[in-house]
mmCIF file of C-alpha atoms in Angstrom:
data_model
loop_
_atom_site.group_PDB
_atom_site.id
_atom_site.type_symbol
_atom_site.label_atom_id
_atom_site.label_comp_id
_atom_site.label_asym_id
_atom_site.label_seq_id
_atom_site.Cartn_x
_atom_site.Cartn_y
_atom_site.Cartn_z
ATOM 1 C CA MET Z 1 -125.178 -24.976 17.850
ATOM 2 C CA ASP Z 2 -121.781 -26.633 17.381
ATOM 3 C CA SER Z 3 -123.478 -30.013 17.094
ATOM 4 C CA CYS Z 4 -125.497 -28.735 14.121
ATOM 5 C CA ARG Z 5 -122.430 -27.780 12.121
ATOM 6 C CA ILE Z 6 -120.897 -30.602 10.074
ATOM 7 C CA PRO Z 7 -118.859 -28.809 7.400
ATOM 8 C CA ALA Z 8 -116.913 -31.782 6.123
ATOM 9 C CA ASN Z 9 -119.811 -33.649 4.541
ATOM 10 C CA ALA Z 10 -123.276 -33.249 3.132
ATOM 11 C CA SER Z 11 -125.228 -34.362 6.169
ATOM 12 C CA LYS Z 12 -126.002 -30.710 6.780
ATOM 13 C CA CYS Z 13 -128.306 -30.911 3.773
ATOM 14 C CA SER Z 14 -130.587 -33.480 5.349
ATOM 15 C CA GLY Z 15 -133.346 -32.500 7.726
ATOM 16 C CA ASN Z 16 -134.198 -29.030 8.968
ATOM 17 C CA THR Z 17 -130.630 -27.722 9.386
ATOM 18 C CA MET Z 18 -131.367 -24.128 8.340
ATOM 19 C CA GLU Z 19 -132.004 -23.330 12.006
ATOM 20 C CA CYS Z 20 -128.272 -23.777 12.673
ATOM 21 C CA PHE Z 21 -127.647 -20.492 10.809
ATOM 22 C CA MET Z 22 -130.300 -18.473 12.676
ATOM 23 C CA VAL Z 23 -127.850 -16.796 15.026
ATOM 24 C CA LEU Z 24 -130.069 -14.064 16.497
ATOM 25 C CA SER Z 25 -131.126 -15.480 19.862
ATOM 26 C CA THR Z 26 -132.949 -12.583 21.546
ATOM 27 C CA GLN Z 27 -135.976 -10.530 20.559
ATOM 28 C CA ALA Z 28 -133.963 -7.303 20.916
ATOM 29 C CA GLN Z 29 -131.455 -8.497 18.318
ATOM 30 C CA LYS Z 30 -134.214 -9.409 15.895
ATOM 31 C CA ILE Z 31 -135.968 -6.068 16.358
ATOM 32 C CA SER Z 32 -132.674 -4.216 15.837
ATOM 33 C CA ILE Z 33 -131.955 -6.086 12.608
ATOM 34 C CA GLY Z 34 -135.522 -5.525 11.405
ATOM 35 C CA ILE Z 35 -135.324 -1.770 12.066
ATOM 36 C CA LEU Z 36 -131.921 -1.421 10.368
ATOM 37 C CA CYS Z 37 -133.018 -3.388 7.306
ATOM 38 C CA GLY Z 38 -136.329 -1.564 7.065
ATOM 39 C CA LEU Z 39 -134.793 1.901 7.414
ATOM 40 C CA PHE Z 40 -131.728 1.393 5.202
ATOM 41 C CA GLY Z 41 -133.617 -0.674 2.636
ATOM 42 C CA THR Z 42 -136.478 1.806 2.240
ATOM 43 C CA MET Z 43 -134.139 4.802 1.931
ATOM 44 C CA CYS Z 44 -131.900 2.925 -0.484
ATOM 45 C CA VAL Z 45 -134.740 2.010 -2.840
ATOM 46 C CA PHE Z 46 -136.168 5.541 -2.738
ATOM 47 C CA GLU Z 47 -132.845 7.332 -3.284
ATOM 48 C CA ASN Z 48 -131.558 5.042 -6.032
ATOM 49 C CA SER Z 49 -134.934 5.122 -7.783
ATOM 50 C CA LEU Z 50 -134.673 8.913 -7.738
ATOM 51 C CA VAL Z 51 -131.175 8.692 -9.252
ATOM 52 C CA LEU Z 52 -132.466 6.461 -12.053
ATOM 53 C CA TYR Z 53 -135.347 8.856 -12.696
ATOM 54 C CA LEU Z 54 -133.031 11.867 -12.820
ATOM 55 C CA ILE Z 55 -130.705 10.107 -15.258
ATOM 56 C CA PHE Z 56 -133.241 8.708 -17.698
ATOM 57 C CA SER Z 57 -135.661 11.649 -17.567
ATOM 58 C CA SER Z 58 -132.970 14.053 -18.756
ATOM 59 C CA PRO Z 59 -131.950 13.604 -22.438
ATOM 60 C CA GLY Z 60 -128.647 15.388 -21.883
ATOM 61 C CA ILE Z 61 -127.625 13.169 -18.966
ATOM 62 C CA ARG Z 62 -128.781 9.760 -20.180
ATOM 63 C CA LYS Z 63 -126.761 10.091 -23.409
ATOM 64 C CA LYS Z 64 -123.489 10.177 -21.480
ATOM 65 C CA PRO Z 65 -121.856 6.752 -20.904
ATOM 66 C CA SER Z 66 -120.609 7.784 -17.459
ATOM 67 C CA TYR Z 67 -124.174 8.230 -16.236
ATOM 68 C CA LEU Z 68 -125.229 4.935 -17.806
ATOM 69 C CA PHE Z 69 -122.678 3.278 -15.530
ATOM 70 C CA ILE Z 70 -123.968 5.239 -12.536
ATOM 71 C CA GLY Z 71 -127.485 4.154 -13.496
ATOM 72 C CA SER Z 72 -126.284 0.545 -13.523
ATOM 73 C CA LEU Z 73 -124.865 1.072 -10.036
ATOM 74 C CA ALA Z 74 -128.180 2.490 -8.814
ATOM 75 C CA LEU Z 75 -130.118 -0.415 -10.353
ATOM 76 C CA ALA Z 76 -127.778 -2.943 -8.719
ATOM 77 C CA ASP Z 77 -128.227 -1.254 -5.340
ATOM 78 C CA ILE Z 78 -132.019 -1.314 -5.697
ATOM 79 C CA LEU Z 79 -132.101 -5.019 -6.556
ATOM 80 C CA ALA Z 80 -129.625 -5.894 -3.798
ATOM 81 C CA SER Z 81 -131.644 -3.967 -1.226
ATOM 82 C CA ILE Z 82 -134.972 -5.546 -2.148
ATOM 83 C CA ILE Z 83 -133.668 -9.112 -2.340
ATOM 84 C CA PHE Z 84 -131.408 -8.768 0.692
ATOM 85 C CA VAL Z 85 -134.004 -7.190 2.988
ATOM 86 C CA CYS Z 86 -136.757 -9.653 2.065
ATOM 87 C CA SER Z 87 -134.596 -12.765 2.417
ATOM 88 C CA PHE Z 88 -132.514 -11.566 5.382
ATOM 89 C CA VAL Z 89 -135.444 -10.402 7.519
ATOM 90 C CA ASN Z 90 -137.502 -13.455 6.593
ATOM 91 C CA PHE Z 91 -134.662 -15.748 7.646
ATOM 92 C CA HIS Z 92 -133.139 -14.048 10.718
ATOM 93 C CA VAL Z 93 -136.121 -12.167 12.154
ATOM 94 C CA PHE Z 94 -139.096 -14.402 11.334
ATOM 95 C CA ASN Z 95 -136.974 -17.589 11.334
ATOM 96 C CA GLU Z 96 -138.633 -18.882 8.187
ATOM 97 C CA ALA Z 97 -136.782 -22.048 7.177
ATOM 98 C CA GLY Z 98 -139.464 -23.819 5.186
ATOM 99 C CA PHE Z 99 -138.036 -22.980 1.746
ATOM 100 C CA SER Z 100 -135.938 -25.428 -0.236
ATOM 101 C CA LYS Z 101 -132.225 -25.415 -0.971
ATOM 102 C CA GLU Z 102 -132.900 -24.165 -4.505
ATOM 103 C CA VAL Z 103 -134.961 -21.195 -3.269
ATOM 104 C CA PHE Z 104 -132.292 -20.183 -0.754
ATOM 105 C CA LEU Z 105 -129.484 -20.427 -3.325
ATOM 106 C CA LEU Z 106 -131.603 -18.437 -5.777
ATOM 107 C CA GLN Z 107 -132.004 -15.637 -3.204
ATOM 108 C CA LEU Z 108 -128.311 -15.736 -2.363
ATOM 109 C CA GLY Z 109 -127.455 -15.658 -6.052
ATOM 110 C CA GLY Z 110 -129.621 -12.569 -6.506
ATOM 111 C CA VAL Z 111 -127.821 -10.720 -3.711
ATOM 112 C CA ASN Z 112 -124.390 -11.794 -5.009
ATOM 113 C CA THR Z 113 -125.284 -10.797 -8.563
ATOM 114 C CA SER Z 114 -126.416 -7.345 -7.475
ATOM 115 C CA PHE Z 115 -123.395 -6.724 -5.272
ATOM 116 C CA SER Z 116 -120.978 -7.947 -7.939
ATOM 117 C CA ALA Z 117 -122.736 -5.786 -10.534
ATOM 118 C CA SER Z 118 -122.457 -2.810 -8.186
ATOM 119 C CA LEU Z 119 -118.706 -3.304 -7.863
ATOM 120 C CA SER Z 120 -118.318 -3.892 -11.587
ATOM 121 C CA SER Z 121 -120.306 -0.731 -12.363
ATOM 122 C CA LEU Z 122 -117.935 1.230 -10.151
ATOM 123 C CA LEU Z 123 -115.015 -0.279 -12.057
ATOM 124 C CA LEU Z 124 -116.506 0.683 -15.427
ATOM 125 C CA THR Z 125 -117.184 4.180 -14.121
ATOM 126 C CA ALA Z 126 -113.587 4.526 -12.950
ATOM 127 C CA LEU Z 127 -112.271 3.349 -16.333
ATOM 128 C CA ASP Z 128 -114.641 5.755 -18.070
ATOM 129 C CA ARG Z 129 -113.358 8.666 -15.977
ATOM 130 C CA TYR Z 130 -109.751 7.659 -16.665
ATOM 131 C CA LEU Z 131 -110.362 7.688 -20.422
ATOM 132 C CA SER Z 132 -112.131 11.025 -20.152
ATOM 133 C CA ILE Z 133 -109.210 12.622 -18.325
ATOM 134 C CA SER Z 134 -106.264 10.886 -19.998
ATOM 135 C CA ARG Z 135 -107.611 11.030 -23.589
ATOM 136 C CA PRO Z 136 -110.062 13.931 -23.749
ATOM 137 C CA SER Z 137 -109.724 14.397 -27.509
ATOM 138 C CA GLU Z 138 -110.413 10.705 -28.251
ATOM 139 C CA TYR Z 139 -112.945 10.065 -25.494
ATOM 140 C CA LYS Z 140 -116.101 10.325 -27.601
ATOM 141 C CA LEU Z 141 -114.657 7.920 -30.164
ATOM 142 C CA LEU Z 142 -113.470 5.422 -27.563
ATOM 143 C CA MET Z 143 -116.498 5.502 -25.245
ATOM 144 C CA THR Z 144 -119.680 5.410 -27.301
ATOM 145 C CA ARG Z 145 -123.172 4.613 -26.003
ATOM 146 C CA LYS Z 146 -123.128 1.324 -27.934
ATOM 147 C CA ARG Z 147 -119.904 0.241 -26.267
ATOM 148 C CA ALA Z 148 -121.229 1.337 -22.885
ATOM 149 C CA TRP Z 149 -124.400 -0.758 -23.256
ATOM 150 C CA THR Z 150 -122.326 -3.723 -24.488
ATOM 151 C CA ALA Z 151 -120.015 -3.459 -21.478
ATOM 152 C CA LEU Z 152 -123.002 -3.325 -19.122
ATOM 153 C CA ALA Z 153 -124.594 -6.380 -20.754
ATOM 154 C CA VAL Z 154 -121.367 -8.379 -20.404
ATOM 155 C CA LEU Z 155 -121.014 -7.131 -16.828
ATOM 156 C CA TRP Z 156 -124.460 -8.264 -15.681
ATOM 157 C CA LEU Z 157 -124.254 -11.590 -17.522
ATOM 158 C CA THR Z 158 -120.859 -12.419 -16.009
ATOM 159 C CA CYS Z 159 -121.987 -11.506 -12.497
ATOM 160 C CA ALA Z 160 -125.179 -13.570 -12.867
ATOM 161 C CA ILE Z 161 -123.237 -16.642 -14.044
ATOM 162 C CA ILE Z 162 -120.702 -16.447 -11.207
ATOM 163 C CA ALA Z 163 -123.398 -15.885 -8.584
ATOM 164 C CA GLY Z 164 -125.528 -18.712 -9.997
ATOM 165 C CA LEU Z 165 -122.854 -21.410 -9.790
ATOM 166 C CA PRO Z 166 -124.085 -22.775 -6.404
ATOM 167 C CA LEU Z 167 -127.591 -23.115 -7.817
ATOM 168 C CA LEU Z 168 -126.183 -24.895 -10.870
ATOM 169 C CA GLY Z 169 -124.446 -27.513 -8.731
ATOM 170 C CA TRP Z 170 -121.404 -26.009 -7.044
ATOM 171 C CA ASN Z 171 -122.712 -26.470 -3.490
ATOM 172 C CA CYS Z 172 -121.686 -28.658 -0.582
ATOM 173 C CA CYS Z 173 -124.808 -30.818 -0.858
ATOM 174 C CA THR Z 174 -124.182 -31.874 -4.444
ATOM 175 C CA LEU Z 175 -120.401 -32.189 -4.099
ATOM 176 C CA ASP Z 176 -120.447 -33.748 -0.596
ATOM 177 C CA SER Z 177 -117.811 -31.203 0.451
ATOM 178 C CA ALA Z 178 -117.137 -28.803 3.331
ATOM 179 C CA CYS Z 179 -119.965 -26.323 3.905
ATOM 180 C CA SER Z 180 -119.538 -22.699 4.882
ATOM 181 C CA GLU Z 181 -120.166 -21.642 8.482
ATOM 182 C CA LEU Z 182 -121.918 -18.462 7.330
ATOM 183 C CA PHE Z 183 -124.180 -19.566 4.461
ATOM 184 C CA PRO Z 184 -126.287 -22.717 4.238
ATOM 185 C CA PHE Z 185 -125.472 -25.098 1.354
ATOM 186 C CA VAL Z 186 -122.529 -22.939 0.166
ATOM 187 C CA ASP Z 187 -119.316 -24.811 -0.586
ATOM 188 C CA ASP Z 188 -116.194 -23.417 1.093
ATOM 189 C CA ASN Z 189 -114.237 -23.588 -2.158
ATOM 190 C CA TYR Z 190 -116.896 -21.563 -3.949
ATOM 191 C CA LEU Z 191 -116.814 -18.983 -1.152
ATOM 192 C CA VAL Z 192 -113.030 -18.727 -1.601
ATOM 193 C CA GLY Z 193 -113.491 -18.225 -5.342
ATOM 194 C CA TRP Z 194 -116.187 -15.572 -4.863
ATOM 195 C CA ILE Z 195 -114.062 -13.695 -2.319
ATOM 196 C CA CYS Z 196 -111.115 -13.753 -4.744
ATOM 197 C CA PHE Z 197 -113.386 -12.388 -7.482
ATOM 198 C CA VAL Z 198 -114.528 -9.537 -5.208
ATOM 199 C CA VAL Z 199 -110.968 -8.783 -4.059
ATOM 200 C CA VAL Z 200 -109.791 -8.626 -7.684
ATOM 201 C CA LEU Z 201 -112.633 -6.227 -8.502
ATOM 202 C CA LEU Z 202 -111.770 -4.043 -5.518
ATOM 203 C CA GLY Z 203 -108.082 -4.083 -6.448
ATOM 204 C CA CYS Z 204 -108.851 -3.037 -10.028
ATOM 205 C CA ILE Z 205 -111.128 -0.270 -8.773
ATOM 206 C CA VAL Z 206 -108.438 1.039 -6.412
ATOM 207 C CA CYS Z 207 -105.840 1.030 -9.216
ATOM 208 C CA ALA Z 208 -108.227 2.736 -11.631
ATOM 209 C CA TYR Z 209 -109.136 5.425 -9.100
ATOM 210 C CA ALA Z 210 -105.471 5.964 -8.256
ATOM 211 C CA HIS Z 211 -104.767 6.657 -11.936
ATOM 212 C CA VAL Z 212 -107.875 8.845 -12.227
ATOM 213 C CA LEU Z 213 -106.916 11.005 -9.251
ATOM 214 C CA TRP Z 214 -103.292 11.172 -10.418
ATOM 215 C CA ARG Z 215 -104.365 12.384 -13.853
ATOM 216 C CA ALA Z 216 -106.857 14.755 -12.267
ATOM 217 C CA ARG Z 217 -104.118 16.293 -10.162
ATOM 218 C CA GLN Z 218 -101.977 16.722 -13.269
ATOM 219 C CA HIS Z 219 -104.856 18.524 -14.978
ATOM 220 C CA VAL Z 220 -105.310 20.854 -11.991
ATOM 221 C CA ALA Z 221 -101.637 21.818 -12.162
ATOM 222 C CA TYR Z 222 -101.906 22.273 -15.929
ATOM 223 C CA MET Z 223 -104.947 24.525 -15.618
ATOM 224 C CA GLU Z 224 -103.230 26.704 -13.045
ATOM 225 C CA LYS Z 225 -100.369 27.311 -15.480
ATOM 226 C CA HIS Z 226 -102.529 27.863 -18.555
ATOM 227 C CA GLN Z 227 -105.501 29.842 -17.270
ATOM 228 C CA ALA Z 228 -105.525 31.970 -20.407
ATOM 229 C CA GLN Z 229 -106.385 28.989 -22.623
ATOM 230 C CA ALA Z 230 -109.836 27.857 -23.716
ATOM 231 C CA GLU Z 231 -112.355 28.227 -20.892
ATOM 232 C CA ARG Z 232 -114.591 25.509 -22.287
ATOM 233 C CA GLN Z 233 -111.849 22.898 -22.112
ATOM 234 C CA THR Z 234 -110.899 24.082 -18.629
ATOM 235 C CA SER Z 235 -114.505 23.833 -17.458
ATOM 236 C CA ARG Z 236 -114.828 20.288 -18.778
ATOM 237 C CA MET Z 237 -111.562 19.247 -17.147
ATOM 238 C CA ARG Z 238 -112.731 20.642 -13.824
ATOM 239 C CA MET Z 239 -115.961 18.679 -14.188
ATOM 240 C CA ASP Z 240 -113.916 15.495 -14.706
ATOM 241 C CA VAL Z 241 -111.846 16.292 -11.628
ATOM 242 C CA MET Z 242 -115.014 16.834 -9.569
ATOM 243 C CA LEU Z 243 -116.522 13.548 -10.718
ATOM 244 C CA ALA Z 244 -113.259 11.708 -10.064
ATOM 245 C CA LYS Z 245 -113.246 12.956 -6.462
ATOM 246 C CA THR Z 246 -116.895 11.973 -6.131
ATOM 247 C CA LEU Z 247 -116.177 8.428 -7.232
ATOM 248 C CA ALA Z 248 -113.236 8.249 -4.847
ATOM 249 C CA MET Z 249 -115.650 9.083 -2.027
ATOM 250 C CA VAL Z 250 -117.975 6.329 -3.263
ATOM 251 C CA LEU Z 251 -115.068 3.867 -3.174
ATOM 252 C CA ALA Z 252 -114.094 4.922 0.354
ATOM 253 C CA VAL Z 253 -117.651 4.347 1.585
ATOM 254 C CA LEU Z 254 -117.761 1.013 -0.237
ATOM 255 C CA MET Z 255 -114.567 -0.219 1.434
ATOM 256 C CA LEU Z 256 -115.690 0.991 4.858
ATOM 257 C CA CYS Z 257 -119.054 -0.775 4.617
ATOM 258 C CA TRP Z 258 -117.933 -4.053 3.071
ATOM 259 C CA SER Z 259 -114.530 -4.642 4.697
ATOM 260 C CA PRO Z 260 -115.974 -6.124 7.943
ATOM 261 C CA VAL Z 261 -118.106 -8.602 5.983
ATOM 262 C CA LEU Z 262 -115.223 -9.693 3.746
ATOM 263 C CA VAL Z 263 -112.830 -10.022 6.690
ATOM 264 C CA LEU Z 264 -115.264 -12.294 8.556
ATOM 265 C CA MET Z 265 -115.842 -14.348 5.398
ATOM 266 C CA ILE Z 266 -112.101 -14.889 5.012
ATOM 267 C CA TYR Z 267 -111.732 -15.708 8.702
ATOM 268 C CA SER Z 268 -114.524 -18.306 8.476
ATOM 269 C CA ILE Z 269 -112.520 -20.183 5.834
ATOM 270 C CA PHE Z 270 -109.324 -20.485 7.864
ATOM 271 C CA GLY Z 271 -110.793 -20.603 11.379
ATOM 272 C CA ARG Z 272 -113.917 -21.458 13.272
ATOM 273 C CA LEU Z 273 -116.357 -18.669 14.065
ATOM 274 C CA SER Z 274 -117.848 -18.349 17.523
ATOM 275 C CA ASP Z 275 -121.533 -17.645 18.061
ATOM 276 C CA ARG Z 276 -120.666 -14.044 18.882
ATOM 277 C CA LEU Z 277 -118.773 -13.537 15.610
ATOM 278 C CA ARG Z 278 -121.636 -15.052 13.643
ATOM 279 C CA LYS Z 279 -123.980 -12.504 15.226
ATOM 280 C CA VAL Z 280 -121.488 -9.748 14.407
ATOM 281 C CA PHE Z 281 -121.490 -10.934 10.802
ATOM 282 C CA ALA Z 282 -125.280 -10.712 10.690
ATOM 283 C CA PHE Z 283 -125.212 -7.088 11.872
ATOM 284 C CA CYS Z 284 -122.253 -6.179 9.626
ATOM 285 C CA SER Z 285 -124.207 -7.511 6.653
ATOM 286 C CA THR Z 286 -126.649 -4.622 7.050
ATOM 287 C CA LEU Z 287 -123.793 -2.219 6.257
ATOM 288 C CA CYS Z 288 -124.230 -3.101 2.584
ATOM 289 C CA LEU Z 289 -127.595 -1.348 2.750
ATOM 290 C CA LEU Z 290 -125.926 1.684 4.320
ATOM 291 C CA ASN Z 291 -123.446 1.771 1.444
ATOM 292 C CA SER Z 292 -126.248 1.605 -1.118
ATOM 293 C CA MET Z 293 -128.087 4.372 0.740
ATOM 294 C CA VAL Z 294 -125.076 6.712 0.904
ATOM 295 C CA ASN Z 295 -124.092 6.481 -2.772
ATOM 296 C CA PRO Z 296 -127.033 8.565 -4.135
ATOM 297 C CA ILE Z 297 -126.442 11.212 -1.454
ATOM 298 C CA ILE Z 298 -122.872 11.571 -2.693
ATOM 299 C CA TYR Z 299 -124.121 11.954 -6.273
ATOM 300 C CA ALA Z 300 -126.606 14.662 -5.282
ATOM 301 C CA LEU Z 301 -123.975 16.604 -3.368
ATOM 302 C CA ARG Z 302 -121.119 16.236 -5.845
ATOM 303 C CA SER Z 303 -122.595 15.920 -9.343
ATOM 304 C CA LYS Z 304 -123.677 19.314 -10.652
ATOM 305 C CA GLU Z 305 -125.667 17.787 -13.508
ATOM 306 C CA LEU Z 306 -127.672 15.465 -11.289
ATOM 307 C CA PHE Z 307 -128.155 18.216 -8.726
ATOM 308 C CA SER Z 308 -129.427 20.584 -11.436
ATOM 309 C CA SER Z 309 -131.780 17.891 -12.692
ATOM 310 C CA LEU Z 310 -133.040 17.357 -9.137
ATOM 311 C CA ARG Z 311 -133.692 21.089 -8.751
ATOM 312 C CA ARG Z 312 -135.697 21.089 -11.997
ATOM 313 C CA VAL Z 313 -137.783 18.169 -10.780
ATOM 314 C CA LEU Z 314 -138.435 19.847 -7.427
ATOM 315 C CA SER Z 315 -139.333 23.133 -9.141
ATOM 316 C CA HIS Z 316 -141.772 21.337 -11.419
ATOM 317 C CA PHE Z 317 -143.287 19.555 -8.413
ATOM 318 C CA ARG Z 318 -143.725 22.852 -6.550
ATOM 319 C CA ARG Z 319 -145.409 24.388 -9.592
ATOM 320 C CA GLN Z 320 -147.810 21.457 -9.737
ATOM 321 C CA LEU Z 321 -148.683 21.980 -6.079
ATOM 322 C CA LYS Z 322 -149.261 25.704 -6.590
ATOM 323 C CA ALA Z 323 -151.383 25.206 -9.722
ATOM 324 C CA PRO Z 324 -154.644 24.354 -7.864
ATOM 325 C CA GLU Z 325 -154.215 27.407 -5.674
ATOM 326 C CA GLU Z 326 -153.830 29.670 -8.723
ATOM 327 C CA SER Z 327 -156.781 28.192 -10.638
ATOM 328 C CA PRO Z 328 -159.752 30.487 -11.573
ATOM 329 C CA GLU Z 329 -161.994 28.760 -9.025
ATOM 330 C CA ALA Z 330 -159.502 29.338 -6.259
ATOM 331 C CA GLU Z 331 -158.970 32.937 -7.354
ATOM 332 C CA SER Z 332 -162.746 33.680 -7.433
ATOM 333 C CA THR Z 333 -163.157 32.086 -4.032
ATOM 334 C CA HIS Z 334 -160.347 34.208 -2.706
ATOM 335 C CA LYS Z 335 -161.886 37.401 -4.150
ATOM 336 C CA SER Z 336 -165.336 36.603 -2.732
ATOM 337 C CA SER Z 337 -163.854 36.017 0.696
ATOM 338 C CA VAL Z 338 -162.059 39.375 0.469
ATOM 339 C CA ILE Z 339 -165.333 41.149 -0.505
ATOM 340 C CA GLU Z 340 -167.214 39.525 2.361
ATOM 341 C CA THR Z 341 -164.493 40.634 4.734
#
């Protein structure tokens, strides 16, 4: 495998060199990756689709900018799961290397766009919660639905442009530069830039959440001292505190799932990865699906509004199932059976 890797020039682009990145050597490894991707990917798409349905089927929820950002996060996780599972399993499990450089970079750009949009949606959500807690009286004026949609449009466009740079020409084949050990055709300098972009996003999210939780703690202390004041304001503050803690849990899961991948990416830039570490990277990559699968579970457990909406949907579904049993035909059949008995 070492003879296949020529990172200092573009000779990697000639011939069938995609096989150099197919690091899973045994059938057991391929089956394990296939099972993980299939399980996590299916659950992720189902759960995040349910979150989107709960948000946009409820007029009261979908009007709130905070849930528009959560909807953006769910959409990003769905797209990342679909694109990642299809391309990852096709490449590592079925060893399909017949596609062109442009097709591979397009798939990689889709995954990067979705992941970047997921991080950016978390950042917007954290900023939204900070405004809600720090400026409750001005929140509705500062965070309108129009501004929320504008922020989301800028977010997705920026992420798509950054992720599409290799497809537009910033790749080691076009530039005749050093190629990444982890991704075919990806320039090492671009990988450094993308990692810096992700680290900056994570740093901003951590700072935003730190301020959110600090303000939330201040509000808890304030409420304990002024329990005789308006109950409505107190209830809303407690809701903000609950959502802030929820988003902190989301961030903790995000860091836990993506830290191994980012660490190995950084290590690949400054050192040479062994075959074993490249296999570890392949398995760690599936943790992104686990992160996308866990996020909706956290929403269902922590968000009272989404949980109430889910209960309404389940109640409606149960009523639909009971309707045929309570129909006149079913009732007459039941009565006739009782008479015969």
